[in-house]
XYZ file of C-alpha atoms in Angstrom:
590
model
C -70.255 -4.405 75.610
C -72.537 -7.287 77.040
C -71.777 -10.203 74.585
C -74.675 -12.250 74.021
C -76.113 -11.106 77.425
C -79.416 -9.421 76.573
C -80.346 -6.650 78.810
C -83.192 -6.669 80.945
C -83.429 -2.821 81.940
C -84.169 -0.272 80.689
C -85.087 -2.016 77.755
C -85.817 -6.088 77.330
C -88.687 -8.174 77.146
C -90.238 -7.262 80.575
C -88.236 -4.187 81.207
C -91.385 -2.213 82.191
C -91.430 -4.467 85.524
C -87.792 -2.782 86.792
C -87.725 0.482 85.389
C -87.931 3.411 87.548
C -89.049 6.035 84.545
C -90.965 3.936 82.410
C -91.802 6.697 79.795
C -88.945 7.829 78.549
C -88.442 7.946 74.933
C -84.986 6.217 73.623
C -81.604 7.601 72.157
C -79.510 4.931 70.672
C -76.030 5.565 70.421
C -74.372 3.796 67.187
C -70.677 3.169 68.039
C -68.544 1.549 65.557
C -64.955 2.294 67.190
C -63.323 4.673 69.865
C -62.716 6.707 66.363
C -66.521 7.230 66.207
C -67.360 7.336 70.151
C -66.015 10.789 69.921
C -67.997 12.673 67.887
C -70.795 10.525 69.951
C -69.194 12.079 73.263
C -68.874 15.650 71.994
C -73.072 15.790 71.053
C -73.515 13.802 74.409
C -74.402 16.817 76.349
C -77.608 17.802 74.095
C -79.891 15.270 75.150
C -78.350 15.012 78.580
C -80.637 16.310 82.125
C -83.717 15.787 80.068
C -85.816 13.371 81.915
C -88.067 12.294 78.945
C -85.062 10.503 77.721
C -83.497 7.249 78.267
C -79.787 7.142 76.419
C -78.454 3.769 75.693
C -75.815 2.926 73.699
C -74.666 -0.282 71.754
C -71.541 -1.227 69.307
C -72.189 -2.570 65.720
C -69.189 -4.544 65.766
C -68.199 -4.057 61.920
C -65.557 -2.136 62.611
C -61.804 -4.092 62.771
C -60.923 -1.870 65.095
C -63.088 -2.870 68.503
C -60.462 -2.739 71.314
C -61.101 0.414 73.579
C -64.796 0.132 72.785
C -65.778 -1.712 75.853
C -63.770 0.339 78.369
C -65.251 3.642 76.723
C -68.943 2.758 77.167
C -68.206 1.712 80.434
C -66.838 4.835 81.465
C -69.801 6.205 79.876
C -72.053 4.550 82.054
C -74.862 4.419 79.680
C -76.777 0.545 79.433
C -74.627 -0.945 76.556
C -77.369 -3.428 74.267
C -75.578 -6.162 72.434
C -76.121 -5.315 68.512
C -78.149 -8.849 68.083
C -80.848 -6.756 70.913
C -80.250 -3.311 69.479
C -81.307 -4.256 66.050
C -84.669 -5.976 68.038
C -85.255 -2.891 69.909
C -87.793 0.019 68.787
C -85.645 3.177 69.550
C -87.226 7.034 68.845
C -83.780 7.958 68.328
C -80.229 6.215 66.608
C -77.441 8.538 66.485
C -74.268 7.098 64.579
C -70.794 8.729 63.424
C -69.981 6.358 60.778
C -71.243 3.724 58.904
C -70.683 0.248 58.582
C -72.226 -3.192 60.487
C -76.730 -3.395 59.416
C -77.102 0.700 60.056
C -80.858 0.172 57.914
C -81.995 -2.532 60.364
C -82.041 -0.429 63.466
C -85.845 0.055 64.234
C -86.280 4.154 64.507
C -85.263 7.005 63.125
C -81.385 7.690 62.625
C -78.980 10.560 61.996
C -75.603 9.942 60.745
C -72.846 12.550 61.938
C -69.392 12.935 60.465
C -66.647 11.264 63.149
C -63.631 14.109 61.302
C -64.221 17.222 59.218
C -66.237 16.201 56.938
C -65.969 13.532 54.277
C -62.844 13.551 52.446
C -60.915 9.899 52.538
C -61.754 7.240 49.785
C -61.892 3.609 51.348
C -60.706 0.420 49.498
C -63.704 -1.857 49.798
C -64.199 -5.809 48.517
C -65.917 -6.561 45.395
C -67.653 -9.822 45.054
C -64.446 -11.671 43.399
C -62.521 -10.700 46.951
C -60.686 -7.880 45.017
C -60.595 -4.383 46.741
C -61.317 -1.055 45.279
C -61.794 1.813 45.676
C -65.025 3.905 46.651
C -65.497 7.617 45.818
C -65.367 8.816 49.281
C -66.257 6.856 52.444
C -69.467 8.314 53.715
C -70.454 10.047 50.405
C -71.113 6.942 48.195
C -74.535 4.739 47.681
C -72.747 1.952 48.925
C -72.802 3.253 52.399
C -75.521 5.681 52.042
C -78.711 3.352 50.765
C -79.721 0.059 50.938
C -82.533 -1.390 49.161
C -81.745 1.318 46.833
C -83.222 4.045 49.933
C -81.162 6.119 52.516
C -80.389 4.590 55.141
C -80.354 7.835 57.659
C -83.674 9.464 58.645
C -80.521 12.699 58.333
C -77.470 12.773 56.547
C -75.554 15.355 58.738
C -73.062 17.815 56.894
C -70.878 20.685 58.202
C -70.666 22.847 54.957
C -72.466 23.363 51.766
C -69.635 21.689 49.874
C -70.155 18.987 50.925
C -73.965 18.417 49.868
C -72.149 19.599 46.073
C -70.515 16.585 46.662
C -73.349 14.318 48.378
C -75.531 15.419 45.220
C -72.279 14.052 42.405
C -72.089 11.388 44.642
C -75.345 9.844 45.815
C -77.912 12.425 44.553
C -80.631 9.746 46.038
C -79.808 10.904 49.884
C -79.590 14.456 49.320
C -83.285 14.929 50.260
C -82.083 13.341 53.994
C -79.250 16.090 53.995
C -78.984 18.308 56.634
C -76.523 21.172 57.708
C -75.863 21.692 61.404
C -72.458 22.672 61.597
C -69.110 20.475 63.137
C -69.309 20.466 67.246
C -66.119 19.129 67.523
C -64.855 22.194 65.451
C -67.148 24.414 67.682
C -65.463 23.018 71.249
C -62.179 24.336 69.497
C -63.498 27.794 68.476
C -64.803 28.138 72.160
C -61.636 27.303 73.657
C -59.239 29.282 71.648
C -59.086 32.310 74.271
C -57.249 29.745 77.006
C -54.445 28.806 74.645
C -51.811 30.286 77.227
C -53.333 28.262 79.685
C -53.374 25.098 77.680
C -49.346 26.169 76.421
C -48.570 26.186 80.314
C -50.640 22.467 81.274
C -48.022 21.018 79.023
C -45.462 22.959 80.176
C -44.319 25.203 77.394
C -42.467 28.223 78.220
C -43.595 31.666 76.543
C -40.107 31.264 74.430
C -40.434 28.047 73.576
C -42.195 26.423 70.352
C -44.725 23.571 70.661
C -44.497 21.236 68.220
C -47.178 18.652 67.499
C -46.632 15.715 65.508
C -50.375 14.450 64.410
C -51.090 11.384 62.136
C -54.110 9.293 61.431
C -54.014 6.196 60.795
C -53.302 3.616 57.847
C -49.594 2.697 55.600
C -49.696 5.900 53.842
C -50.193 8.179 57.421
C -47.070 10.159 59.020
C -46.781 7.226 61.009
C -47.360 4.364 58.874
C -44.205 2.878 57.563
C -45.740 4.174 53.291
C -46.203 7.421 53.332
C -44.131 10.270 53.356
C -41.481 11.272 51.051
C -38.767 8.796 51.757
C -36.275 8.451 54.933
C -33.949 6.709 56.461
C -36.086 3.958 57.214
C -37.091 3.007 53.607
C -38.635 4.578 50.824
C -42.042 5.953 52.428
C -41.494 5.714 55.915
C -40.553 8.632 57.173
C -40.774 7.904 61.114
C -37.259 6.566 61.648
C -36.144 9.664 60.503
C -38.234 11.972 62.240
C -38.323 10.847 65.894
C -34.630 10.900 66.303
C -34.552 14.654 64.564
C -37.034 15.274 67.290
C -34.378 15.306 69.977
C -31.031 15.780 68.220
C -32.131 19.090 66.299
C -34.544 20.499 68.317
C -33.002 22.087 71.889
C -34.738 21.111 74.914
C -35.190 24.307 76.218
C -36.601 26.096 73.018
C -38.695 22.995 72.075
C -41.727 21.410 73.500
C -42.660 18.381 71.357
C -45.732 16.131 71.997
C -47.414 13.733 69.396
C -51.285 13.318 68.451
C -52.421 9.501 67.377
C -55.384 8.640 65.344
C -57.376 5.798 68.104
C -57.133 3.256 65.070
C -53.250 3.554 65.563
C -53.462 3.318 69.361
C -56.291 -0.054 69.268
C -55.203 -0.922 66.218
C -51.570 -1.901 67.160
C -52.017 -1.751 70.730
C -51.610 0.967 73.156
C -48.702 -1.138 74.744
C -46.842 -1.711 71.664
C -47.218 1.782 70.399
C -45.881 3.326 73.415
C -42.914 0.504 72.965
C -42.575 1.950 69.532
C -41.804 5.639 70.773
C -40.098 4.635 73.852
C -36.616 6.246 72.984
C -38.460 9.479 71.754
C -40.606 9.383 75.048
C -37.326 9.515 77.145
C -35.792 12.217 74.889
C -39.173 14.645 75.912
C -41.621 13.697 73.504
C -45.076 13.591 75.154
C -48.166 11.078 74.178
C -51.415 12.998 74.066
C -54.824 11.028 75.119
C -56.761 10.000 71.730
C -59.945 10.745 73.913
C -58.773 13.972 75.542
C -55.971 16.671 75.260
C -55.641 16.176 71.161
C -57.604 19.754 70.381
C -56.157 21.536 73.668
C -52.668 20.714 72.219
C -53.926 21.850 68.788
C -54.776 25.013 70.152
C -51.986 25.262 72.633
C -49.477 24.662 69.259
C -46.421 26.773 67.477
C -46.260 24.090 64.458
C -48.018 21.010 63.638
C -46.036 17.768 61.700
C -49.091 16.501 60.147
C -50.606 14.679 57.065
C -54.011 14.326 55.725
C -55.626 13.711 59.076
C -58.975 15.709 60.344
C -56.973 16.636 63.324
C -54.254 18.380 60.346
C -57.034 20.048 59.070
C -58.093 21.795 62.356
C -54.808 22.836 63.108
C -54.561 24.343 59.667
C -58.664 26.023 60.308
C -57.447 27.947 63.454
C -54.579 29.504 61.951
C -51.475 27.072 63.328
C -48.804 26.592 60.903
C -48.866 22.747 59.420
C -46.181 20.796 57.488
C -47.084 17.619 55.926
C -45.153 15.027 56.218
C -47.109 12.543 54.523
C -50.134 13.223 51.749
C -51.322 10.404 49.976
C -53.305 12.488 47.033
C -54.422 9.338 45.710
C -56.287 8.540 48.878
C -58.568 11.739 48.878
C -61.343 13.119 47.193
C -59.676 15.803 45.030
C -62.751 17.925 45.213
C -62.550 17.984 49.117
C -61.359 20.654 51.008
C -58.457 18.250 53.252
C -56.659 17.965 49.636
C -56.838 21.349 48.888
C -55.106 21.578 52.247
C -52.688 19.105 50.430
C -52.024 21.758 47.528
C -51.421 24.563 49.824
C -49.341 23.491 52.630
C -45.189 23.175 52.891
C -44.234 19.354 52.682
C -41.751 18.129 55.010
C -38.479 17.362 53.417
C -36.542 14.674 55.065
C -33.190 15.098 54.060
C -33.073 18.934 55.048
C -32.257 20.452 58.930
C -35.793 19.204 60.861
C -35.724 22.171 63.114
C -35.034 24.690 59.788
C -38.328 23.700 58.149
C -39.950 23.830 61.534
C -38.696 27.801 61.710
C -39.260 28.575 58.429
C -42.628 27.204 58.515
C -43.541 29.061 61.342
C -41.653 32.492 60.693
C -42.919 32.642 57.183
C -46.798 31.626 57.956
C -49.652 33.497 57.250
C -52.660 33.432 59.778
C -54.949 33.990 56.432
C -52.832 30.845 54.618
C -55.556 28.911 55.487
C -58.582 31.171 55.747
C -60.728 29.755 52.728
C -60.118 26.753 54.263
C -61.573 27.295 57.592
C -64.602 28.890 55.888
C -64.805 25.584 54.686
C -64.839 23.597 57.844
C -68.691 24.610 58.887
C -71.202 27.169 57.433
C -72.351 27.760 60.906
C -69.256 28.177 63.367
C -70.742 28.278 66.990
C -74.041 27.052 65.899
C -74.087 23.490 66.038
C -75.030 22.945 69.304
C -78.732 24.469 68.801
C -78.802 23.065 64.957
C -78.218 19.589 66.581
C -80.473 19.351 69.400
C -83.101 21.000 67.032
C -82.491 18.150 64.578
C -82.715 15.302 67.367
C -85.571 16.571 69.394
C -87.343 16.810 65.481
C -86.672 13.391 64.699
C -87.311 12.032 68.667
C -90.721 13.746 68.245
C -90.623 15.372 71.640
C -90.380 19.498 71.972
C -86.728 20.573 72.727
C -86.670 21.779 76.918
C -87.401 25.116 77.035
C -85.465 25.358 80.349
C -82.222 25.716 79.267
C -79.979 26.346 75.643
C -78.162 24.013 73.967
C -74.582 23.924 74.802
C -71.924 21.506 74.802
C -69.328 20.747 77.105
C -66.624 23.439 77.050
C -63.053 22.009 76.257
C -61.005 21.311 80.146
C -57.987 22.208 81.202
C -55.720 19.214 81.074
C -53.533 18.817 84.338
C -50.124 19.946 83.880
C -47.885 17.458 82.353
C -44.651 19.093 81.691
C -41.709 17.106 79.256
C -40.198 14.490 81.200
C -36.717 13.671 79.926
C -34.894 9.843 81.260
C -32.756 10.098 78.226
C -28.968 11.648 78.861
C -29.004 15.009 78.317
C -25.894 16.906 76.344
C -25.462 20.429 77.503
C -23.317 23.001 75.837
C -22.788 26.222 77.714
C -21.312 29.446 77.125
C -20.132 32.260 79.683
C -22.059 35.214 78.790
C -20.788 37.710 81.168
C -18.925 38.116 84.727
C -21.076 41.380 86.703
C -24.286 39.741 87.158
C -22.953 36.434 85.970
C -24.578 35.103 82.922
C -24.758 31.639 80.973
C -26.098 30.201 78.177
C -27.309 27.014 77.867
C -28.411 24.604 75.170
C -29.537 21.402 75.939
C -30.196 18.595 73.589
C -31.907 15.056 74.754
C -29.842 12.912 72.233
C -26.095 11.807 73.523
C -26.117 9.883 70.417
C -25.148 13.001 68.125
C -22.553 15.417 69.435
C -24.242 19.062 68.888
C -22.305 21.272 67.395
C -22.251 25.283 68.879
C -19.179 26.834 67.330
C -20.323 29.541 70.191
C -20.280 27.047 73.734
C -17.084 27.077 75.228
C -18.288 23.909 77.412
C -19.882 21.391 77.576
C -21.367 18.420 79.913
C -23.908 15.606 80.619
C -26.476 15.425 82.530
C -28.440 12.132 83.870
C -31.601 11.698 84.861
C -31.124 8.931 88.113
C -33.790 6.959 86.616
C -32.339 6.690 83.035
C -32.511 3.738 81.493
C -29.135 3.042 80.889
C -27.763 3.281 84.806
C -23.696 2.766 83.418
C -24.563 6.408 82.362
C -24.785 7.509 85.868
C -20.913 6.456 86.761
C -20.390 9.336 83.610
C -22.541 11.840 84.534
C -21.457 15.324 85.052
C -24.927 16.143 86.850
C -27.420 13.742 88.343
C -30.603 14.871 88.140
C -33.620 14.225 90.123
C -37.559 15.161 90.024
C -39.721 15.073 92.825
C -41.567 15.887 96.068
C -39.296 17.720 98.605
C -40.474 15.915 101.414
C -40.894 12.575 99.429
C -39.973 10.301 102.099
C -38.694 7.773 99.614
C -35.488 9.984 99.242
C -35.678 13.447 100.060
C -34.936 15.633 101.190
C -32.973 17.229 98.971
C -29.813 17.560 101.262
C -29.876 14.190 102.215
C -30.566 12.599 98.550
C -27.672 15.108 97.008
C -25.248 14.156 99.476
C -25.991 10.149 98.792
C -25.423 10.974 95.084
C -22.489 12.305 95.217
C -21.372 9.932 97.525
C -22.479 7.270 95.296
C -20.961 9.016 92.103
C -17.330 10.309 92.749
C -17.138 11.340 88.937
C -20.113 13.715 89.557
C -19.789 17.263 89.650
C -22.942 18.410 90.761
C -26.440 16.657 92.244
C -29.736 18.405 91.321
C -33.010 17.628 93.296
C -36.096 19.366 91.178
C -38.736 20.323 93.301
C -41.088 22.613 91.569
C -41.367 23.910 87.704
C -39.188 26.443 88.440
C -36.687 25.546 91.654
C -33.948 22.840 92.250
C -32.001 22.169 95.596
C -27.963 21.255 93.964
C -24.880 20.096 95.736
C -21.585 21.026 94.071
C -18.539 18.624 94.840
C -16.906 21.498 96.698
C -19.686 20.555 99.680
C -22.340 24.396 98.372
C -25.650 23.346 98.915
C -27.832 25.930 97.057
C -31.478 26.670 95.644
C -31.868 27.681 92.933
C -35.102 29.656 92.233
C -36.220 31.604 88.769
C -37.909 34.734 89.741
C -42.078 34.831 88.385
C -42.987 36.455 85.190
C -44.746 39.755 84.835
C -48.029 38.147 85.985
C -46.095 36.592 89.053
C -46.331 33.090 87.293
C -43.445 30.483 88.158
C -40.925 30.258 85.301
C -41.478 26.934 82.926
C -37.884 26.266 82.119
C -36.793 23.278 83.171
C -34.341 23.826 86.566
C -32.207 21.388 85.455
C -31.026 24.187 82.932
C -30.074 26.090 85.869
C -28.534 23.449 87.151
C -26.278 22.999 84.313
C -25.923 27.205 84.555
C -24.250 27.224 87.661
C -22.344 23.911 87.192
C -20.577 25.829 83.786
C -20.095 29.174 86.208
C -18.494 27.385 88.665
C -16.112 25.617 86.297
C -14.672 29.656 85.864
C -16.001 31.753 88.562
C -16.186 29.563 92.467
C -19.475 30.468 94.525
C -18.779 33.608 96.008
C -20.459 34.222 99.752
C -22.569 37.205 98.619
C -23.495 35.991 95.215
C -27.181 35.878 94.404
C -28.830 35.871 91.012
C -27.602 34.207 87.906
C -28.727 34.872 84.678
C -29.317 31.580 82.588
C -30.208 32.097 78.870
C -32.016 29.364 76.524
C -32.403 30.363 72.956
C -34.126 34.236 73.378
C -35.490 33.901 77.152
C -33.407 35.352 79.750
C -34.238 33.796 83.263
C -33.415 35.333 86.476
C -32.726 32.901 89.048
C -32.049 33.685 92.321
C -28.968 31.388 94.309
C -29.601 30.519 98.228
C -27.319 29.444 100.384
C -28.640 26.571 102.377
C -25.288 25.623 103.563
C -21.606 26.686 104.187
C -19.212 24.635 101.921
């Protein structure tokens, strides 16, 4: 955003004197929040290459939550008006995803999109005594839809018929502007579905393993919002200070992947600082943070499970067939006639004074990939379509034929760089000698030292520190030191050199473990072994995903029975079901 800087080109008083392409018609870009910039993003690619048309883009600044705004049109890179100019400026073309801030002065024609599936939340709004209540349903009702007693939108964009059933109880006086072109943000998600095993591996989940996504929008009565829920340990309604500890003390490292999904409003609302000091102690323990902007539907896709509540991003989850358990659903805050609270009505709740990791099992053993069928139905009447529905509608309204050079498409979901769990916390291992002849070990690892697991099985157990941890006193503990990194990283590599120092540095430590690669380690046992450790490729020939440390802890809990024999060369290291073969090299005599 400009301020009160009023630009010059493209458009301005005497803008015709500096522009290059001084016919272009104009697309205004309505952006009310990051929340809205979204949707604004995903239809981007329609009107983009065309050069008839100038994009620009402007914020109404209504919304109360603003921060993020100017560092996402700036990444853009589309001329940002101040509102003041945008409301002066004859545009062919507004496109918004919300309303809110003087939508009916904007001089051209405008379509409103939906910024979530559909329109489903109510929205406490301020009578004239001050008093707040309630609307029907944000986006539905007159008092967003007309002014002057008139719609507002040249279109009224909806995704399913259902929701013009509703537009018509609602605001019967905008159905004429009503038109269905399908959900692209649902559509990018449809298209992407065949690369789930590639998104499962970007975050570093093993073919064994379970993803679990926590999602929550935004608001007191949201998974994360301290009411809503059912109750916890941190007060009637909140439910967080229950959950994020569970994370890591129920679920094993090894067997679980967990990453969470944040509604912007959360992340700009509070701060993305202060939210990320929030989950610090669940970030150390594994949990990853997915981008607001990008990752949230690849991780949707990629999931086992999703920990949601009445959020849009819930609702997707639930529309492509992933099991969802609610742990928060305000009823009172939805339309009951929409289709997010019949998601409400059909969908487990999560119980918090039950086993965490049981409901997370018997949510996902028990599901139904047609649960949720009727529901998806309900998420567009035109899956795949909206891309050609869209452009259709904006090229209509711009006045302009649509280019008969090339389809409409929209940008294809990418594959997010690989971002495995990173774990600072102490790690508690319990192990369990499987067999001698090849020699075999299970491991379970949990990222919480604060609760001692229980394994009636293990007949060890040990601790294993990150060298980074926060705490460093842990370190003089430790049973294994564990490093990740770069094996020539000239900071402190290579391996043999920064094992030896460790050890050195740590007489109580048993073993040193330099991670060099998703599925190698270079260790140093106390007896002077240096070894790599290497898990041998899948089928396909791609590197195993475990985490070496676990084979780390594997040959620490062999040793403790069996010592490193000279001609000894595989070890079998089992987490939960997988069985991983990892080969043993001798880099060094002891």
């Amino acid at each position: 955003m400009t301020g009160t800087l009023r630009l010059r080109v493209p458009v301005g008083a005497d803008a015709e004197r500096w522009v290059t392409r001084a016919q272009c018609r104009r697309v205004l870009l309505v952006v009310h929040n990051v929340t809205s910039a979204t949707r604004l993003l995903d239809v981007l690619p329609l009107l983009s290459g065309d050069l008839r048309v100038q994009l620009l883009a402007t914020c109404t600044q209504s919304s109360p939550f603003l921060a993020g705004v100017p560092e996402l049109l700036a990444a853009a890179g589309l001329p940002v008006l101040p509102w003041e100019q945008a409301k002066d400026t004859p545009v062919d073309l507004a496109v918004s995803a919300s309303y809110g801030g003087q939508l009916h002065a904007l001089q051209g024609e405008l379509a409103v999109l939906s910024h979530g599936v559909g329109y489903n939340k109510k929205l406490a709004t301020p009578d004239n005594t001050g008093q707040h209540r309630t609307t029907p349903v944000f986006g539905l009702a007159p008092e967003w839809l007309l002014h002057d007693g008139r719609p507002i939108a040249s279109a009224t964009v909806l995704s399913h018929p259902e929701q013009l059933d509703r537009l018509g109880t609602a605001c019967p006086e905008a159905v004429p502007t009503a038109v269905l072109a399908g959900d692209p943000c649902y559509d990018r998600v449809l298209d992407a579905l065949p690369y789930r095993e590639r998104f499962r591996r970007a975050l570093g989940v093993a073919p064994h393993q379970r993803l679990v996504v926590v999602s929550s929008t935004w608001a007191p009565r949201s998974l994360f919002g301290d009411g809503g829920g059912d109750g916890g340990e941190g007060g009637e309604g909140d439910l967080l200070p229950w959950l994020l500890p569970r994370l890591a003390a129920e679920l094993p490292a090894d067997e679980y992947r967990t990453v969470a999904v944040l509604h912007p409003n959360i992340w700009y609302g509070h701060g993305p600082g202060q939210v990320r000091g929030w989950l610090d102690r669940a970030r150390r323990a594994g949990l990853g943070l997915i981008s607001e902007l990008h990752g949230w539907r690849q991780a949707l896709i990629a999931a086992d499970c999703v920990l949601g509540d009445h959020s849009s991003v819930t609702y997707y989850a639930a529309s492509i067939g992933r099991p969802v358990l609610l742990g928060a659903f305000p009823d009172g805050d939805l339309d009951p006639d929409s289709p997010v609270a019949a998601l409400g009505r059909t969908a487990p709740k999560l119980r918090p004074h039950g086993s965490l990791r049981a409901q997370i099992e018997r949510a996902v053993q028990s599901h139904d990939p047609g649960r949720y069928a009727e529901l998806a139905a309900q998420t567009t009447s035109a899956p795949g379509r909206s891309a050609g529905l869209l452009r259709r509608l904006f090229y209509g309204l711009i006045g302009i034929p649509e280019p008969a050079d090339r389809p409409a498409l929209l940008d294809r979901l990418p594959l997010p760089p690989y971002e495995p769990a990173e774990r600072t916390a102490p790690v508690r291992v319990l192990t369990r000698l499987i067999d001698a002849d090849p020699p075999t070990v299970a491991v379970t690892r949990y990222a919480d030292t604060a609760h001692e697991p229980e394994d009636p099985d293990a007949d060890g157990a040990h601790t294993a520190v990150h060298e980074d941890t926060q705490d460093a006193g842990r370190l003089s503990v430790a049973d294994v030191v564990v490093r990740y990194g770069a094996e020539d990283d000239p900071r402190v590599g290579p391996p043999a050199a920064w094992t030896a120092e460790v050890l050195a540095r740590h007489p109580h430590c048993a073993l040193a473990a330099y991670v060099t690669g998703p599925d190698r380690c270079t260790v140093r046992t106390r007896q002077g072994d240096l070894v790599r450790l290497t898990a041998t490729p899948d089928e396909t020939g791609r590197a195993d995903l475990c985490d070496p440390a676990a084979y780390a802890s594997a040959l620490l809990a062999w040793l403790g029975a069996k010592p490193l024999g000279a001609a000894q060369a595989e070890l079998t290291v089992v987490t939960g079901a997988a069985h991983h073969r990892v080969a043993v090299e001798r880099l060094s005599p002891a």
